mmCIF file of C-alpha atoms in Angstrom:
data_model
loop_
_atom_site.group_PDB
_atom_site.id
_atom_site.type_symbol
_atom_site.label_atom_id
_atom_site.label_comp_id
_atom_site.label_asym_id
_atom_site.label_seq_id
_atom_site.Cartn_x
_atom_site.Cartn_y
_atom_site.Cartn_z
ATOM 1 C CA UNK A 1 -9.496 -63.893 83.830
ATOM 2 C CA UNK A 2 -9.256 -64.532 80.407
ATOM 3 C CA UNK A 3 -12.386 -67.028 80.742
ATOM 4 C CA UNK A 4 -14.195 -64.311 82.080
ATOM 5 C CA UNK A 5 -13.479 -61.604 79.411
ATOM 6 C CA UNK A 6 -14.438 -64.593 76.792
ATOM 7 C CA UNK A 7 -17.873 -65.233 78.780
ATOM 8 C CA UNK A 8 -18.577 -61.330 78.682
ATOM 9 C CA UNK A 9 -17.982 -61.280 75.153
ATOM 10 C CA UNK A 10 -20.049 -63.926 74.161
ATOM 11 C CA UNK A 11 -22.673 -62.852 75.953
ATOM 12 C CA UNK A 12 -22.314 -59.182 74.340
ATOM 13 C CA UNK A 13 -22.499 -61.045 71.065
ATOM 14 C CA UNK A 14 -25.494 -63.328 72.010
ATOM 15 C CA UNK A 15 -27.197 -59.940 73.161
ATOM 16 C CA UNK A 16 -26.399 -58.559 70.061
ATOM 17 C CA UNK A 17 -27.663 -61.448 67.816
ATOM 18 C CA UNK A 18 -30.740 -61.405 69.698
ATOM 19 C CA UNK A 19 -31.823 -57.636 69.340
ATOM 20 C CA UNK A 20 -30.641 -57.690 65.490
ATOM 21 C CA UNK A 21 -33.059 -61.084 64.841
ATOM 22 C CA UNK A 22 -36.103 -59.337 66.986
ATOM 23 C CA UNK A 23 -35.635 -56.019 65.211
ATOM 24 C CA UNK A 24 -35.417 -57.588 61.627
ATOM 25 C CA UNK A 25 -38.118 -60.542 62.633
ATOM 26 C CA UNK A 26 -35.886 -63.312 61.821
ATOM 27 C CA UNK A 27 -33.491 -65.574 63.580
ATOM 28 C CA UNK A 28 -33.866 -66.393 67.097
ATOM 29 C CA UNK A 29 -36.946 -65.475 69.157
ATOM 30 C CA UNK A 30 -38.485 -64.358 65.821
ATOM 31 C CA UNK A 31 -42.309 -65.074 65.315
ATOM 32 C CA UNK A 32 -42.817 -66.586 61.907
ATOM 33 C CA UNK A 33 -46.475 -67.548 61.587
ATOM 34 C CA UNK A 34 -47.117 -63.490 62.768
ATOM 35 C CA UNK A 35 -48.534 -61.788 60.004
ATOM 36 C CA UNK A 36 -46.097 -58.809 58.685
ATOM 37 C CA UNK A 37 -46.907 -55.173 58.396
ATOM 38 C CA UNK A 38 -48.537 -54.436 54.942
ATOM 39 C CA UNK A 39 -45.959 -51.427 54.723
ATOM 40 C CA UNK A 40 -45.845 -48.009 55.681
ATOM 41 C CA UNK A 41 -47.662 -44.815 53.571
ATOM 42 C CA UNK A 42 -45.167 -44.720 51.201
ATOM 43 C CA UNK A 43 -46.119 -47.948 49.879
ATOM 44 C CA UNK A 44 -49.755 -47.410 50.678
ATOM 45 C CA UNK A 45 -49.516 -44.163 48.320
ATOM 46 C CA UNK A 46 -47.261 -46.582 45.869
ATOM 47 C CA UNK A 47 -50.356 -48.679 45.781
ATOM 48 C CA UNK A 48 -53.535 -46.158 45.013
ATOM 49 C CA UNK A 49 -51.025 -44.109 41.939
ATOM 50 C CA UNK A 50 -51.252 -47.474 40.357
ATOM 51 C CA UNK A 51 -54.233 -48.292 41.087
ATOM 52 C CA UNK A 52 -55.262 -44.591 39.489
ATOM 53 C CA UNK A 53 -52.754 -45.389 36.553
ATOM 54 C CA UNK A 54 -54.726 -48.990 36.149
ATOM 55 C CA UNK A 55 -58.451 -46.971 36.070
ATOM 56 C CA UNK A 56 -57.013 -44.224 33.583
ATOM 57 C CA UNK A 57 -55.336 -47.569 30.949
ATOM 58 C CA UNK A 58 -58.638 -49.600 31.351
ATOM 59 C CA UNK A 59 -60.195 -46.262 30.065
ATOM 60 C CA UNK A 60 -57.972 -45.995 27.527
ATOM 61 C CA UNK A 61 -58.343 -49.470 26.280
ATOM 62 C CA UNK A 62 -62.371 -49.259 26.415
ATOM 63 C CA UNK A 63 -61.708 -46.500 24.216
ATOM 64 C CA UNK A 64 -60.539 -48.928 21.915
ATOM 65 C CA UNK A 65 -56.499 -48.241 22.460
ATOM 66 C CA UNK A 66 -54.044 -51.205 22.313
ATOM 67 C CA UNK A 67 -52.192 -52.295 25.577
ATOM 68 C CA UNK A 68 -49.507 -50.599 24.482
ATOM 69 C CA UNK A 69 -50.649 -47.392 24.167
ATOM 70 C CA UNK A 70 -53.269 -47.516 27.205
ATOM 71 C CA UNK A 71 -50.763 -46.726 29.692
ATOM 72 C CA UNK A 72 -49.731 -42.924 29.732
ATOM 73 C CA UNK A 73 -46.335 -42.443 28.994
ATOM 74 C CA UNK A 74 -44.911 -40.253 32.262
ATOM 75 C CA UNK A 75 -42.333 -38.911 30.656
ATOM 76 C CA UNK A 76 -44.289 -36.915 28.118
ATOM 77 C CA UNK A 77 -44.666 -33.352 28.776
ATOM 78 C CA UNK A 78 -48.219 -32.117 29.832
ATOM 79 C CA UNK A 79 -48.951 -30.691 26.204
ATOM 80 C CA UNK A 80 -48.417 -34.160 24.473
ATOM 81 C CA UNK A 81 -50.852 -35.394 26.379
ATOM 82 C CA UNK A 82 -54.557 -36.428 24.939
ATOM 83 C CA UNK A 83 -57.078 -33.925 25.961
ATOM 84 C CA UNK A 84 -59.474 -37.005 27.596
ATOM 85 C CA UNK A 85 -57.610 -37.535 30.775
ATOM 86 C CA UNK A 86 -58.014 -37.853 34.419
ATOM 87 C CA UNK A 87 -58.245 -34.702 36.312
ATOM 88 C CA UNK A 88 -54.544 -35.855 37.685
ATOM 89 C CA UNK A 89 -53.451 -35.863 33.908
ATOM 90 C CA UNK A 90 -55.125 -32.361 32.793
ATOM 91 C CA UNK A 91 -53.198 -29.372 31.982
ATOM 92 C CA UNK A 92 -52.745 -26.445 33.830
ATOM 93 C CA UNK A 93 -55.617 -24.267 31.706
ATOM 94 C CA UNK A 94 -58.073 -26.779 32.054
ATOM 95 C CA UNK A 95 -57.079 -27.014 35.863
ATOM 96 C CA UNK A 96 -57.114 -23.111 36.257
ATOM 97 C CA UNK A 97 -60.587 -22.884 34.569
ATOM 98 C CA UNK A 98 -61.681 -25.684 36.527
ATOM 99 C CA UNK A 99 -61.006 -24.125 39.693
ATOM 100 C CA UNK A 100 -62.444 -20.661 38.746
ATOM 101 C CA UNK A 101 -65.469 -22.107 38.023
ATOM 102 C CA UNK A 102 -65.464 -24.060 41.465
ATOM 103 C CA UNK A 103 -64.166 -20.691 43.014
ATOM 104 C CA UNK A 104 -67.420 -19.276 41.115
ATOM 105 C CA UNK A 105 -69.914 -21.723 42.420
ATOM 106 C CA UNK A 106 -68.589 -20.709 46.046
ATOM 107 C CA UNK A 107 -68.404 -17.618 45.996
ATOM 108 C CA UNK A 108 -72.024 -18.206 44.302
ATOM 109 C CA UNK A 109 -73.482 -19.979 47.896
ATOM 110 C CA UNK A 110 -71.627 -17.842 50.118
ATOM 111 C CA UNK A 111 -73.267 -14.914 48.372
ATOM 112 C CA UNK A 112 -76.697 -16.166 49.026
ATOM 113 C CA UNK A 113 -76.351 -17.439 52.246
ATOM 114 C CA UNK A 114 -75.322 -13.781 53.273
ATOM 115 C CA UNK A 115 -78.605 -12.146 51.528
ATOM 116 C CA UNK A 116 -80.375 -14.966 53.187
ATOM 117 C CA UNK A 117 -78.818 -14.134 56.510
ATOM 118 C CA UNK A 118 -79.275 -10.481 55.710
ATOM 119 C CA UNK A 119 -82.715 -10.545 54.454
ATOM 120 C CA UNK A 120 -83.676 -12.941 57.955
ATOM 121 C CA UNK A 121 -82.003 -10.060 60.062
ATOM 122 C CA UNK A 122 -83.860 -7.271 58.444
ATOM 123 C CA UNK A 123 -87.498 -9.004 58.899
ATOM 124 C CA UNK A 124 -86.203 -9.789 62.379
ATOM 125 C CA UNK A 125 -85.764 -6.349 62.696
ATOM 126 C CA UNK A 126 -88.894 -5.217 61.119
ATOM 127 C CA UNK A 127 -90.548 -7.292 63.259
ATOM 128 C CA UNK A 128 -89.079 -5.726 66.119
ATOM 129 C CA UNK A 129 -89.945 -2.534 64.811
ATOM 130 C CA UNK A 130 -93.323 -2.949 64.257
ATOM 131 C CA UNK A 131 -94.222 -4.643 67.714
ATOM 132 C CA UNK A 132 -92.199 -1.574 69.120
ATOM 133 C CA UNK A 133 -94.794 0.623 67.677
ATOM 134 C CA UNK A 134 -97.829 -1.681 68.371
ATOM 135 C CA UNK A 135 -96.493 -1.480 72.171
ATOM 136 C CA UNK A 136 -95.822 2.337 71.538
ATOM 137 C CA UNK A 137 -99.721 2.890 70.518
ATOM 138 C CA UNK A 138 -100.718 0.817 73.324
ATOM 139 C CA UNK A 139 -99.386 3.127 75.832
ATOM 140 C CA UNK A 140 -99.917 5.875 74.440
ATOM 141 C CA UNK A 141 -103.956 4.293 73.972
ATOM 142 C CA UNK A 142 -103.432 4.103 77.394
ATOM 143 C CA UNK A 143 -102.443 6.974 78.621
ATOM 144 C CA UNK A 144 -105.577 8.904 76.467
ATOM 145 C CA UNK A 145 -108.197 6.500 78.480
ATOM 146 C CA UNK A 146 -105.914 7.144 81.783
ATOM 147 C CA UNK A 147 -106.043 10.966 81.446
ATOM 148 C CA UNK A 148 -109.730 11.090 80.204
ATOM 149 C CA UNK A 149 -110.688 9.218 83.360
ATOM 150 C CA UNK A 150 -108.552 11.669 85.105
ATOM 151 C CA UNK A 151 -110.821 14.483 83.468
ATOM 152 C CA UNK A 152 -114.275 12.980 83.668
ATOM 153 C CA UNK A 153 -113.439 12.075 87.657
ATOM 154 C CA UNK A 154 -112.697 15.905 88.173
ATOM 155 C CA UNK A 155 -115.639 17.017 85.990
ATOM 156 C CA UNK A 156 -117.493 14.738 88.879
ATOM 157 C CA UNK A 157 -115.890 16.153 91.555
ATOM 158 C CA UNK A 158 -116.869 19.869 90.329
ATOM 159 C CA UNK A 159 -120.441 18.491 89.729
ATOM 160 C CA UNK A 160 -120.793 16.684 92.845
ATOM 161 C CA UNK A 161 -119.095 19.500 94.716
ATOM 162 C CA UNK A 162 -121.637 22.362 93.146
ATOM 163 C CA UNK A 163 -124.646 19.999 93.720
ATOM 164 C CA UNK A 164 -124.015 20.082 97.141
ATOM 165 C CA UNK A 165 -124.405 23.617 97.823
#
């Protein structure tokens, strides 16, 4: 009995082992020449901030700035900042003005692309007005010749009827 419980407890720790190596990726069954994971979004997002941090200190040092002072200090408040920054780096004025004028521009389009869609639906309806009469005239051009035929045949019958007695 006792040789039993050992065996099951081995095996529980064997079974153990193994799930523990295949979930870290070490130990035994573990694939080493499989190429990891290149990490999840956090470090993906990690990645492009520095990258943006690298663009904005090579800008800084074009502008003639040492090393030192090309990378922006993030723990300075927002109005000891320089005024040539990234759009990430402006202040809150400049990023309020920025998006009225944006806001501006938009509301710019959208207000001629409703004239334009309101000046194409009034010709459409012109148009539709103005074939509505053309069709109008025509009947009613129609009708005249219709009912003078009407006349002239009974002017004929009245002349062919008193020419016959």
């Amino acid at each position: 009995m006792k040789n039993l419980s050992a065996l099951v407890f081995t095996l529980a720790v064997l079974l153990a082992l193994c799930s523990l190596s295949s979930a870290t990726g070490f130990g035994l069954g573990s694939k080493t020449n499989k190429k990891k994971d290149e990490g999840g979004p956090i470090r993906k997002i990690a990645e492009k901030r520095a990258e943006a941090v690298d663009v904005f200190a090579n800008q800084r040092m074009k502008e003639g700035r040492s090393k030192s002072q090309a990378r922006p200090n993030t723990r300075e408040s927002s109005r000891d900042q320089t005024k040539d920054r990234l759009p990430a780096y402006e202040g809150y004025e400049q990023r309020i003005a920025r998006e009225a004028r944006e806001l501006e521009h938009t509301n710019r389009v959208n207000t001629a692309n409703q004239l334009y869609k309101f000046d194409r639906l009034r010709a459409e309806y012109e148009e539709g007005q103005r074939q509505d009469k053309e069709q109008e005239e025509q009947l009613e051009q129609k009708r005249y010749s219709s009912s003078k035929l009407v006349n002239e045949v009974k002017v004929n019958k009245h002349s062919v009827k008193n020419s016959l007695k």
